Coordinates of C-alpha atoms in Angstrom, one line a residue:
M1 CA 63.9 175.0 -156.6
S2 CA 62.4 171.9 -155.0
G3 CA 65.9 171.1 -154.2
R4 CA 66.9 174.3 -152.6
Q5 CA 66.6 175.5 -148.3
R6 CA 63.3 177.6 -148.6
T7 CA 63.6 181.3 -148.7
L8 CA 62.1 183.3 -145.8
F9 CA 59.2 184.9 -148.4
Q10 CA 58.5 181.7 -149.2
T11 CA 58.4 180.8 -145.8
W12 CA 55.7 183.2 -145.2
G13 CA 53.7 182.5 -148.6
S14 CA 52.3 185.0 -151.3
S15 CA 50.8 187.4 -148.4
F16 CA 53.7 189.1 -149.3
S17 CA 53.6 190.8 -152.5
R18 CA 56.4 191.5 -154.7
S19 CA 55.9 194.5 -155.4
A20 CA 56.3 196.0 -151.7
G21 CA 59.6 197.2 -152.7
A22 CA 57.9 200.4 -152.8
P23 CA 56.0 201.8 -150.5
A24 CA 52.2 201.4 -151.1
C25 CA 50.1 204.2 -151.4
N26 CA 47.7 205.1 -148.6
S27 CA 44.4 206.3 -149.8
G28 CA 43.7 207.5 -146.0
P29 CA 45.1 210.7 -144.6
E30 CA 48.4 211.2 -143.8
R31 CA 49.8 210.6 -140.4
P32 CA 51.7 214.0 -139.4
Q33 CA 55.3 213.3 -140.5
S34 CA 59.0 213.9 -137.9
P35 CA 61.5 215.4 -139.5
G36 CA 63.7 213.5 -141.7
I37 CA 61.1 211.5 -142.9
S38 CA 59.8 212.3 -146.0
R39 CA 57.1 209.9 -147.8
A40 CA 57.4 210.1 -152.0
R41 CA 53.7 210.2 -153.8
C42 CA 52.8 207.3 -156.0
P43 CA 54.1 207.6 -159.7
P44 CA 50.9 206.8 -162.1
A45 CA 50.3 203.4 -163.5
V46 CA 52.0 202.1 -166.7
E47 CA 52.4 198.8 -168.4
V48 CA 55.7 197.5 -168.8
A49 CA 57.7 194.6 -170.4
E50 CA 57.6 191.1 -167.9
V51 CA 60.2 191.5 -165.9
P52 CA 62.7 188.5 -165.4
P53 CA 62.5 186.4 -162.4
E54 CA 64.0 187.9 -158.6
S55 CA 67.4 186.3 -157.0
D56 CA 65.6 184.8 -153.5
D57 CA 68.3 187.3 -152.2
D58 CA 65.8 190.4 -153.3
V59 CA 62.9 188.6 -152.0
L60 CA 64.4 188.2 -148.6
L61 CA 65.1 192.3 -149.1
V62 CA 60.9 192.6 -150.4
A63 CA 60.1 190.4 -147.6
V64 CA 62.2 192.4 -144.8
Y65 CA 60.9 195.6 -145.8
E66 CA 57.0 194.2 -145.7
A67 CA 57.4 193.2 -142.6
E68 CA 59.4 195.8 -140.7
R69 CA 56.9 198.5 -142.4
Q70 CA 54.0 197.0 -140.9
L71 CA 55.9 197.0 -137.6
S72 CA 56.0 200.4 -137.5
L73 CA 52.0 200.6 -138.2
E74 CA 51.7 197.7 -135.4
N75 CA 52.4 198.8 -131.8
G76 CA 54.4 201.8 -132.1
G77 CA 57.0 199.8 -134.1
F78 CA 57.3 197.0 -131.3
C79 CA 58.2 193.6 -132.4
T80 CA 56.0 191.2 -130.8
S81 CA 58.4 188.0 -131.0
A82 CA 61.8 189.3 -130.3
G83 CA 59.9 191.4 -127.2
A84 CA 59.2 188.0 -125.9
L85 CA 62.2 188.2 -123.8
W86 CA 64.9 190.6 -122.7
I87 CA 68.0 189.7 -122.8
Y88 CA 71.2 190.5 -120.2
P89 CA 74.6 189.3 -120.8
T90 CA 76.6 187.2 -119.0
N91 CA 80.0 187.4 -120.9
C92 CA 80.2 190.1 -117.7
P93 CA 80.2 189.2 -114.6
V94 CA 75.9 189.0 -113.4
R95 CA 76.0 191.7 -110.5
D96 CA 73.1 191.4 -108.6
Y97 CA 72.4 195.7 -109.0
Q98 CA 73.0 195.9 -112.1
L99 CA 70.6 192.9 -113.5
H100 CA 67.7 195.0 -111.5
I101 CA 68.6 198.5 -112.4
A102 CA 68.5 197.6 -116.4
R103 CA 65.4 195.8 -115.6
T104 CA 63.8 199.1 -114.0
S105 CA 65.3 200.8 -117.2
L106 CA 63.6 199.3 -119.9
F107 CA 60.2 199.4 -118.7
C108 CA 60.6 203.5 -116.6
N109 CA 62.4 206.1 -117.1
T110 CA 65.3 206.0 -115.1
L111 CA 68.0 208.0 -113.8
V112 CA 71.5 206.1 -112.8
C113 CA 73.3 207.2 -109.8
L114 CA 76.1 204.8 -109.2
P115 CA 79.8 205.3 -108.4
T116 CA 82.2 205.9 -111.7
G117 CA 83.2 202.3 -112.1
L118 CA 80.6 200.6 -111.3
G119 CA 78.8 199.8 -114.4
K120 CA 76.6 202.7 -115.8
T121 CA 77.8 202.0 -119.2
F122 CA 77.2 198.9 -119.4
I123 CA 73.7 199.2 -117.9
A124 CA 73.1 201.9 -120.9
A125 CA 74.8 198.5 -123.1
V126 CA 72.4 196.5 -122.2
V127 CA 68.8 198.6 -122.2
M128 CA 70.1 199.7 -125.5
Y129 CA 70.8 196.1 -127.1
N130 CA 67.2 195.5 -126.5
F131 CA 65.2 198.5 -127.6
Y132 CA 67.2 197.7 -131.0
R133 CA 65.8 194.3 -130.8
W134 CA 62.5 195.2 -129.7
F135 CA 61.9 198.1 -132.3
P136 CA 63.3 196.8 -135.4
S137 CA 62.8 200.2 -138.0
G138 CA 63.4 202.6 -134.8
K139 CA 66.5 204.6 -133.3
V140 CA 67.9 204.2 -130.7
V141 CA 70.8 208.0 -129.1
F142 CA 73.2 207.7 -127.3
M143 CA 74.3 211.1 -126.3
A144 CA 77.5 212.8 -124.4
P145 CA 78.6 216.1 -123.4
T146 CA 82.2 215.5 -125.1
K147 CA 83.8 214.7 -128.6
P148 CA 86.1 212.1 -126.3
L149 CA 83.5 210.3 -124.5
V150 CA 81.0 210.0 -127.7
T151 CA 84.5 207.9 -128.8
Q152 CA 85.0 206.0 -125.9
Q153 CA 81.0 204.9 -125.4
I154 CA 80.5 203.7 -128.7
E155 CA 83.4 201.4 -128.7
A156 CA 82.8 200.5 -124.5
C157 CA 79.0 199.8 -125.8
Y158 CA 80.0 197.4 -128.2
R159 CA 82.3 195.4 -126.2
V160 CA 79.4 195.1 -123.6
M161 CA 76.8 193.3 -125.9
G162 CA 78.1 193.5 -129.8
I163 CA 75.4 195.7 -131.8
P164 CA 77.1 195.4 -135.3
Q165 CA 79.4 198.1 -135.9
S166 CA 77.5 198.7 -139.3
H167 CA 74.4 199.3 -137.4
M168 CA 76.5 202.1 -135.6
A169 CA 77.4 205.6 -136.0
E170 CA 79.4 208.5 -134.5
M171 CA 78.5 212.3 -134.7
T172 CA 79.9 215.1 -133.8
G173 CA 80.2 218.9 -135.3
S174 CA 82.8 218.0 -137.3
T175 CA 80.7 215.3 -139.4
Q176 CA 78.9 217.0 -142.1
A177 CA 75.5 218.1 -142.2
L178 CA 74.5 216.1 -145.2
T179 CA 76.5 213.4 -144.0
R180 CA 74.7 213.4 -140.6
K181 CA 71.9 213.3 -142.8
E182 CA 72.6 210.2 -144.4
I183 CA 73.8 208.7 -141.0
W184 CA 70.7 209.0 -139.7
R185 CA 68.8 208.1 -142.0
S186 CA 71.5 204.6 -142.7
K187 CA 71.9 203.5 -139.0
R188 CA 69.8 202.2 -136.1
V189 CA 72.6 203.6 -132.9
L190 CA 74.1 206.7 -132.4
F191 CA 76.5 208.3 -130.5
L192 CA 76.9 211.6 -130.5
T193 CA 77.4 214.8 -128.7
P194 CA 73.7 217.1 -127.6
Q195 CA 74.5 219.9 -129.8
V196 CA 74.4 217.8 -132.4
M197 CA 71.5 216.4 -132.0
V198 CA 69.8 219.9 -130.9
N199 CA 71.3 221.2 -134.0
D200 CA 69.6 218.3 -136.6
L201 CA 66.5 218.5 -134.9
S202 CA 66.2 222.5 -135.6
R203 CA 67.6 221.1 -139.8
G204 CA 64.8 218.2 -139.6
A205 CA 67.4 215.8 -140.7
C206 CA 66.7 213.7 -137.1
P207 CA 63.4 211.8 -137.6
A208 CA 62.3 212.4 -134.4
A209 CA 59.3 210.2 -134.4
E210 CA 61.5 206.9 -134.9
I211 CA 63.8 207.2 -131.1
K212 CA 63.0 204.7 -129.3
C213 CA 65.2 204.9 -126.6
L214 CA 67.6 208.2 -125.7
V215 CA 70.9 207.7 -122.9
I216 CA 72.3 210.8 -122.3
D217 CA 75.4 210.5 -120.2
E218 CA 76.7 212.8 -116.9
A219 CA 73.2 214.3 -116.7
H220 CA 73.4 216.5 -113.9
K221 CA 74.5 218.9 -116.8
A222 CA 70.6 219.0 -117.8
L223 CA 70.0 222.3 -116.3
G224 CA 68.6 225.0 -117.9
N225 CA 68.7 225.5 -120.9
Y226 CA 71.7 223.1 -121.7
A227 CA 71.5 221.0 -125.2
Y228 CA 70.2 217.6 -123.3
C229 CA 67.3 220.0 -122.1
Q230 CA 66.7 221.6 -125.5
V231 CA 67.4 218.1 -127.1
V232 CA 63.9 216.3 -125.3
R233 CA 61.8 219.7 -125.1
E234 CA 62.0 219.3 -129.0
L235 CA 61.5 215.4 -129.4
V236 CA 58.4 215.6 -127.1
K237 CA 57.5 217.5 -130.0
Y238 CA 57.3 214.9 -132.4
T239 CA 56.3 212.3 -130.0
D240 CA 56.9 210.9 -126.7
H241 CA 57.4 207.4 -127.3
F242 CA 60.8 206.2 -126.4
R243 CA 62.8 205.5 -122.7
I244 CA 64.8 207.8 -121.6
L245 CA 67.7 207.0 -119.4
A246 CA 69.9 209.3 -117.4
L247 CA 73.8 208.3 -115.5
S248 CA 75.0 210.8 -113.5
A249 CA 78.2 209.6 -110.7
T250 CA 78.4 209.1 -107.0
P251 CA 81.3 209.5 -105.2
G252 CA 82.8 206.1 -103.9
S253 CA 85.9 207.2 -101.6
D254 CA 87.0 208.4 -98.5
I255 CA 88.9 212.4 -98.4
K256 CA 91.7 213.1 -97.0
V257 CA 92.2 217.3 -96.6
S258 CA 95.6 219.5 -96.5
K259 CA 95.1 222.7 -95.8
M260 CA 98.1 224.7 -96.4
S261 CA 99.0 229.0 -94.6
F262 CA 100.0 231.3 -97.0
H263 CA 101.2 234.3 -94.9
L264 CA 103.3 236.0 -97.9
L265 CA 104.1 239.5 -98.1
I266 CA 102.8 239.5 -101.8
V267 CA 98.9 238.7 -100.0
E268 CA 99.6 241.7 -97.6
N269 CA 101.3 244.2 -100.1
I270 CA 98.1 243.4 -103.1
R271 CA 95.4 243.1 -100.3
T272 CA 96.4 246.6 -98.8
F273 CA 96.8 247.9 -102.5
V274 CA 93.6 246.5 -104.1
L275 CA 91.5 248.0 -101.0
E276 CA 92.9 250.7 -100.0
A277 CA 94.1 252.0 -104.0
F278 CA 90.8 251.5 -105.3
A279 CA 87.5 250.4 -102.5
S280 CA 88.9 253.4 -100.8
S281 CA 87.5 255.9 -103.8
L282 CA 84.2 253.7 -103.8
I283 CA 83.8 253.9 -100.1
Q284 CA 84.7 257.9 -100.3
R285 CA 82.4 258.3 -103.2
N286 CA 79.4 256.4 -101.1
V287 CA 78.6 253.9 -104.3
L288 CA 80.5 251.3 -102.0
M289 CA 78.9 250.7 -98.9
R290 CA 80.5 248.6 -97.5
R291 CA 83.3 249.9 -95.1
D292 CA 84.8 246.9 -93.5
I293 CA 87.5 246.8 -96.0
P294 CA 89.6 244.3 -94.8
N295 CA 86.7 241.4 -95.4
L296 CA 85.1 243.0 -98.3
T297 CA 84.6 240.7 -101.1
K298 CA 84.4 240.7 -104.7
Y299 CA 80.9 240.0 -105.1
Q300 CA 80.1 242.6 -103.0
I301 CA 81.8 244.6 -105.3
I302 CA 79.9 243.2 -108.1
L303 CA 76.7 243.8 -106.4
A304 CA 77.9 247.7 -104.8
R305 CA 78.4 248.2 -108.8
D306 CA 74.6 246.8 -110.2
Q307 CA 73.2 248.7 -107.9
F308 CA 75.0 252.1 -109.1
R309 CA 73.8 250.9 -112.5
K310 CA 70.6 250.9 -111.5
N311 CA 70.0 253.6 -109.1
P312 CA 73.2 255.5 -110.1
S313 CA 73.4 259.3 -107.8
P314 CA 71.9 262.5 -109.9
N315 CA 75.0 263.9 -107.9
I316 CA 77.2 262.0 -110.4
V317 CA 76.7 262.6 -114.0
G318 CA 78.6 263.0 -117.2
I319 CA 82.5 261.9 -117.3
Q320 CA 82.5 261.2 -113.3
Q321 CA 79.6 258.0 -114.0
G322 CA 82.9 256.4 -116.3
I323 CA 85.4 257.0 -114.1
I324 CA 83.5 255.1 -111.3
E325 CA 82.4 252.6 -114.2
G326 CA 86.6 252.4 -114.5
E327 CA 87.2 252.2 -110.7
F328 CA 84.4 249.3 -110.5
A329 CA 86.4 247.6 -113.2
I330 CA 90.2 247.6 -112.2
C331 CA 88.9 246.8 -108.6
I332 CA 87.2 243.7 -109.5
S333 CA 90.1 242.7 -111.9
L334 CA 92.7 242.9 -108.8
Y335 CA 90.5 241.0 -107.3
H336 CA 90.2 238.1 -109.1
G337 CA 93.8 238.8 -109.3
Y338 CA 94.5 238.4 -105.2
E339 CA 91.5 235.7 -106.2
L340 CA 94.7 233.2 -108.2
L341 CA 97.1 234.1 -105.4
Q342 CA 95.2 233.0 -102.5
Q343 CA 94.5 230.0 -104.7
M344 CA 97.0 228.7 -106.9
G345 CA 100.1 230.9 -106.4
M346 CA 102.7 234.0 -107.1
R347 CA 102.5 232.9 -110.6
S348 CA 99.4 232.6 -111.5
L349 CA 99.0 236.8 -110.2
Y350 CA 101.8 237.1 -112.7
F351 CA 100.3 235.8 -115.4
F352 CA 97.3 237.2 -115.4
L353 CA 99.1 240.8 -114.8
C354 CA 100.5 239.7 -117.9
G355 CA 97.8 240.1 -119.3
I356 CA 96.3 243.3 -118.1
M357 CA 99.7 245.3 -119.1
D358 CA 100.1 243.7 -122.2
G359 CA 97.3 244.4 -123.6
T360 CA 95.7 241.5 -124.3
K361 CA 92.9 241.5 -122.0
G362 CA 91.5 244.4 -123.6
M363 CA 91.4 246.3 -120.6
T364 CA 93.2 249.4 -121.1
R365 CA 91.6 252.5 -119.1
A366 CA 93.3 249.3 -116.2
K367 CA 96.5 249.4 -117.7
N368 CA 96.9 253.1 -117.3
E369 CA 95.4 253.2 -114.2
L370 CA 97.8 250.4 -112.9
S371 CA 100.4 252.0 -115.0
R372 CA 100.7 255.6 -112.9
N373 CA 100.3 253.3 -109.3
E374 CA 104.2 253.4 -107.7
D375 CA 103.2 251.0 -105.2
F376 CA 101.8 248.1 -108.4
M377 CA 104.6 248.9 -110.2
K378 CA 106.5 247.6 -107.4
L379 CA 105.0 244.2 -107.2
Y380 CA 104.6 243.8 -111.0
N381 CA 108.7 244.4 -111.6
H382 CA 108.9 242.1 -108.8
L383 CA 106.9 239.1 -109.9
E384 CA 108.3 240.2 -113.5
C385 CA 111.8 239.0 -111.9
M386 CA 110.6 236.1 -110.9
F387 CA 108.6 234.8 -113.4
A388 CA 109.0 236.4 -116.8
H389 CA 111.7 233.3 -117.5
T390 CA 108.6 230.9 -117.1
R391 CA 106.2 233.0 -119.8
G392 CA 107.1 231.1 -122.6
T393 CA 106.8 227.7 -121.6
S394 CA 103.4 228.3 -120.3
A395 CA 102.3 230.1 -123.4
S396 CA 101.8 227.1 -125.5
G397 CA 101.2 223.7 -124.9
S398 CA 102.9 222.6 -128.3
S399 CA 106.3 224.2 -127.2
T400 CA 109.5 222.1 -126.0
I401 CA 111.4 222.4 -122.7
Q402 CA 114.9 222.8 -124.0
K403 CA 117.5 220.7 -123.0
G404 CA 119.0 222.0 -119.6
D405 CA 115.4 223.8 -118.7
K406 CA 113.7 221.2 -116.2
D407 CA 117.5 221.8 -114.2
K408 CA 116.6 225.4 -113.4
N409 CA 116.1 226.6 -109.8
F410 CA 111.9 225.3 -109.8
V411 CA 110.3 229.0 -108.1
Y412 CA 107.7 227.6 -105.4
S413 CA 104.8 230.3 -105.8
H414 CA 102.6 229.0 -103.1
P415 CA 103.5 226.6 -100.0
K416 CA 100.5 224.4 -101.7
L417 CA 102.9 223.2 -104.4
K418 CA 105.1 221.8 -102.1
K419 CA 102.6 219.7 -100.4
L420 CA 101.5 218.6 -104.0
E421 CA 104.8 217.5 -104.4
E422 CA 105.9 215.9 -100.8
V423 CA 102.5 213.7 -101.8
V424 CA 103.1 212.6 -104.9
V425 CA 106.9 211.1 -104.5
E426 CA 105.5 209.4 -101.0
H427 CA 103.2 208.0 -103.6
F428 CA 105.7 206.6 -105.6
K429 CA 108.0 206.0 -103.3
S430 CA 106.2 203.6 -100.9
W431 CA 104.3 202.1 -103.7
N432 CA 107.8 201.3 -105.9
T433 CA 109.2 199.9 -102.6
Q434 CA 105.8 198.0 -101.9
N435 CA 106.9 196.0 -105.5
A436 CA 110.6 195.4 -105.3
S437 CA 110.2 192.9 -106.3
E438 CA 108.3 193.1 -109.8
K439 CA 110.4 195.7 -110.3
K440 CA 107.3 197.7 -112.2
C441 CA 106.9 201.3 -111.4
A442 CA 104.4 201.6 -113.9
E443 CA 101.7 200.1 -112.0
T444 CA 100.2 203.0 -110.6
R445 CA 98.9 206.4 -112.0
V446 CA 98.4 209.3 -110.1
M447 CA 96.1 212.6 -111.7
I448 CA 96.1 216.0 -110.3
F449 CA 92.9 218.9 -110.7
S450 CA 93.2 222.4 -111.2
S451 CA 91.1 224.8 -112.3
F452 CA 93.6 227.0 -115.1
R453 CA 96.1 226.2 -117.2
D454 CA 98.8 227.9 -115.8
S455 CA 98.7 226.0 -112.8
V456 CA 98.7 222.8 -114.3
Q457 CA 101.9 223.9 -116.6
E458 CA 103.8 225.0 -113.3
I459 CA 102.3 221.5 -111.7
A460 CA 103.7 219.5 -114.7
E461 CA 107.6 221.3 -114.4
M462 CA 107.7 221.3 -111.0
L463 CA 107.0 217.0 -111.3
L464 CA 110.0 217.1 -114.0
K465 CA 112.8 217.6 -112.1
H466 CA 111.6 213.3 -110.5
Q467 CA 111.9 211.9 -113.7
P468 CA 112.2 209.3 -114.3
I469 CA 110.3 207.6 -111.2
I470 CA 107.7 210.2 -111.7
R471 CA 106.8 210.8 -116.4
V472 CA 104.5 213.3 -116.1
M473 CA 102.6 214.8 -118.6
T474 CA 99.6 217.4 -118.9
F475 CA 96.4 218.0 -120.2
V476 CA 93.6 220.5 -121.9
G477 CA 90.6 221.1 -123.4
H478 CA 90.1 222.2 -127.2
A479 CA 90.2 226.3 -126.4
S480 CA 92.6 228.3 -127.8
G481 CA 93.2 231.6 -126.1
K482 CA 96.1 234.4 -127.2
S483 CA 98.8 232.7 -125.6
M484 CA 97.6 229.5 -125.3
K485 CA 97.2 226.3 -127.5
G486 CA 94.2 224.0 -126.7
F487 CA 94.4 220.6 -127.6
T488 CA 92.3 218.7 -130.4
Q489 CA 90.3 216.0 -129.6
K490 CA 93.2 213.4 -131.7
E491 CA 95.3 214.8 -129.2
Q492 CA 93.2 214.1 -126.2
L493 CA 92.5 210.4 -126.9
E494 CA 96.2 210.5 -127.5
V495 CA 96.7 212.0 -124.3
V496 CA 94.2 209.4 -122.6
K497 CA 95.5 206.7 -124.6
Q498 CA 99.8 206.9 -123.2
F499 CA 98.6 207.0 -120.1
R500 CA 96.3 204.7 -119.9
S501 CA 99.1 202.0 -121.3
G502 CA 101.2 203.3 -118.7
G503 CA 103.8 205.3 -121.0
Y504 CA 103.0 208.4 -118.8
N505 CA 102.3 207.4 -114.6
T506 CA 101.4 211.4 -113.8
L507 CA 98.6 213.1 -115.4
V508 CA 97.9 216.6 -114.4
S509 CA 94.7 218.3 -116.4
T510 CA 92.2 221.1 -116.4
C511 CA 88.7 220.4 -115.2
V512 CA 88.1 218.0 -119.0
G513 CA 89.5 215.3 -117.1
E514 CA 86.7 215.2 -114.8
E515 CA 83.8 214.0 -116.8
G516 CA 83.8 209.9 -118.1
L517 CA 87.0 209.2 -119.8
D518 CA 88.4 205.5 -119.5
I519 CA 91.7 206.6 -118.6
G520 CA 92.7 202.8 -116.7
E521 CA 93.2 202.4 -113.3
V522 CA 94.4 205.6 -111.3
D523 CA 95.3 205.5 -107.5
L524 CA 96.0 208.9 -106.2
I525 CA 94.0 211.8 -107.0
I526 CA 94.6 215.4 -105.5
C527 CA 92.7 218.2 -105.9
F528 CA 94.8 220.8 -106.0
D529 CA 91.7 223.7 -105.8
A530 CA 88.3 224.0 -103.8
Q531 CA 84.9 224.0 -106.2
K532 CA 81.7 225.3 -105.3
S533 CA 80.1 223.0 -107.2
P534 CA 79.9 219.4 -105.2
I535 CA 79.7 217.8 -108.7
R536 CA 83.0 219.0 -110.1
L537 CA 84.1 216.8 -106.9
I538 CA 82.3 214.2 -106.8
Q539 CA 83.3 213.8 -110.9
R540 CA 86.8 214.5 -109.9
M541 CA 86.5 211.9 -107.1
G542 CA 85.1 208.9 -109.5
R543 CA 88.9 209.0 -111.7
T544 CA 89.9 207.0 -108.6
G545 CA 88.7 203.6 -107.0
R546 CA 87.3 201.4 -110.2
K547 CA 89.2 198.1 -109.3
R548 CA 91.3 198.6 -106.3
Q549 CA 91.3 201.0 -103.2
G550 CA 92.4 204.5 -104.2
R551 CA 93.1 207.6 -102.2
I552 CA 91.8 211.5 -102.9
V553 CA 93.7 214.2 -101.2
V554 CA 92.8 217.7 -101.4
I555 CA 95.2 220.6 -101.3
L556 CA 93.2 223.4 -99.5
A557 CA 94.4 227.5 -98.7
E558 CA 93.3 227.9 -95.2
G559 CA 90.2 230.7 -95.7
R560 CA 88.4 231.5 -98.9
E561 CA 89.6 228.2 -99.9
E562 CA 88.5 225.6 -97.4
R563 CA 85.4 228.1 -96.1
T564 CA 84.7 226.9 -100.7
Y565 CA 85.4 223.3 -99.7
N566 CA 83.2 223.4 -97.2
Q567 CA 80.3 224.7 -98.7
S568 CA 81.1 221.9 -101.0
Q569 CA 80.4 219.5 -99.1
C570 CA 77.0 221.0 -97.2
N571 CA 75.6 221.0 -100.7
K572 CA 76.6 217.2 -101.7
R573 CA 75.5 215.7 -98.5
S574 CA 71.9 217.7 -99.8
I575 CA 72.2 216.1 -102.2
Y576 CA 72.5 213.3 -101.7
K577 CA 69.5 212.8 -99.1
A578 CA 67.3 214.7 -102.5
I579 CA 68.3 211.4 -104.3
S580 CA 67.8 208.5 -101.3
G581 CA 66.1 210.2 -98.4
N582 CA 63.2 212.7 -98.6
R583 CA 61.3 212.4 -101.9
Q584 CA 59.8 215.0 -101.6
V585 CA 62.6 217.0 -102.3
L586 CA 62.3 215.9 -106.1
H587 CA 59.3 216.4 -107.8
F588 CA 59.9 213.3 -111.0
Y589 CA 58.1 213.4 -114.8
Q590 CA 54.7 211.6 -114.3
G591 CA 54.7 211.0 -117.9
S592 CA 56.8 207.7 -118.4
P593 CA 55.5 205.6 -121.0
R594 CA 55.0 202.0 -121.9
M595 CA 57.1 201.0 -124.4
V596 CA 55.8 197.3 -124.5
P597 CA 52.5 196.9 -125.7
D598 CA 49.9 195.5 -123.2
G599 CA 49.8 192.0 -122.5
I600 CA 53.2 191.9 -122.9
N601 CA 56.2 191.5 -120.2
P602 CA 59.4 190.2 -121.9
E603 CA 61.2 187.7 -119.4
L604 CA 64.5 187.6 -119.0
H605 CA 67.1 185.9 -121.1
K606 CA 70.6 185.4 -120.0
M607 CA 72.9 185.2 -122.6
F608 CA 77.1 185.2 -123.0
I609 CA 77.2 187.9 -125.9
T610 CA 80.0 187.5 -128.4
C611 CA 81.2 190.0 -129.5
G612 CA 83.8 190.5 -132.5
V613 CA 87.3 192.8 -132.5
Y614 CA 86.4 196.3 -132.8
E615 CA 87.8 198.4 -135.0
P616 CA 88.1 202.2 -134.0
E617 CA 88.4 205.2 -137.0
K618 CA 91.8 205.2 -137.6
P619 CA 93.9 208.1 -136.8
S620 CA 95.5 210.3 -138.5
R621 CA 99.2 210.6 -139.0
N622 CA 99.9 213.9 -136.8
L623 CA 98.2 212.2 -133.9
Q624 CA 101.0 212.5 -132.1
R625 CA 102.8 216.0 -133.5
K626 CA 101.5 217.8 -129.8
S627 CA 100.5 215.3 -127.0
S628 CA 102.6 218.3 -123.6
I629 CA 105.8 219.7 -123.5
F630 CA 106.7 217.6 -120.6
S631 CA 106.9 214.0 -122.9
Y632 CA 108.9 211.5 -122.1
K633 CA 111.4 209.6 -123.8
N634 CA 114.3 207.6 -123.2
G635 CA 114.8 208.8 -120.0
E636 CA 115.9 212.2 -121.3

């Protein structure tokens, strides 16, 4: 072979045996094994016939295997030659804050809190790539809470650092267990949901001891017994030698709040009916102590019910106890309807009451009691006359609007709807005026959030009147109820793709659109309701202001919803103070391991990374079966 280039095996010399392809038998005691790692016993020695010479490629594979096996036994698998440097890409603009955070995240467990659009995924990709280099036999894991996010992040990380696709894999609950076990064995960089990882750890399919870097996206979810927490608790049973990088968002835009008065007769009717017909009965029986009826809340009724269950009066036994339980149930349910009426409008109240009256919610006792109440039936029949024709449209996201439906008179069931319509129409008019010379109406996009699917459908119907200026579509989660069908993961991804590409310019979404998804540049965010959790609002705000100045409008009903929003803002300020101000409020885990061996200090090396073309999994033919009942085609 003197005329050929020397192989890696020949370069290293004869210290590597040609029999290294089989794992050596250790005479010493075995180390504890992590799930997913098995150790084969050595077969008895036998005489074999002379084997033909091995090819150079075979010898190279043997040498690489032996080198990786030796590395896994030394320094926790750290490669000292690769570890002399840490790589930072220059194919993206170099920003000092990103470089600083990436450096810190390599050497300490880190929580990164940045406004959406400032590069959390970029930082994660840099950290993952360097652990991928430093630990040639280790695993790098990226966890995201939803399937669409998992699919999005594997592509995003590839486009930053170009980790070979052959070394990466995506796993969700739809991936078969046996397939996942093989992926854990053969791949090095895994993108998955935390529920999948919990399952694979418990089944022994995940090689826990081989995991060297764990990235947790949307880390604010890591509370209590959430799957993120379960994963870390399981991992530390096998090893503490892994780095954690947690990512979460903080808001970066100003908010405009529009408050709306809502003084309709139906509001007063439902309040009077609920309080006087049922709450008064509970007060008379001395099981509801709050006698200030106009200010009674659903929470107070729930507390009273719990107290009644713990300490029932000795004078209330048998059938009387069941009657009181039924009155509590009816009162709580109707209070929920009352809150829907105040926050979302008459149509949402009607759909909620329909669930009681048609038996969908299984509240037979409530249905019978309400049917006997003349005031309630008058209210219900009045709502039915107004909204019965809309039930078929809202019942299924896959139905189609009949020709002429969009010409029917739309009933504004809440004043907030008129305000929302005004804000959206004004946005597109002003944008088109400013860009009239370019004639590009689809350059700007709007995203609207509402917590309930009924409200999402109602908003989209309202905006349908304004085609083709406003091209609207809906976006909801996977779950399907008895009357509503959710979107599959592929359908969700198709919706996002069409919105990002400009096929639609207005997206009306439930909470499924709040977190993480790359929906492109959005110039206006409208929140149709208030959230108690400041994190929910932060996530909604993060959908805008990524590349240019964004605007956020929150539309609130005066009273309870306004108070909810104010409390959320107070909680948000407390979180800011905890993160950036008084460090005594937060208690940090002190066991952050040193992944780099003592005496080794990797130096920064900036490098232009050339990434290939990412090849996503090909979608199925029926991907576009159902994008929305409000699909816009050819201006019709």
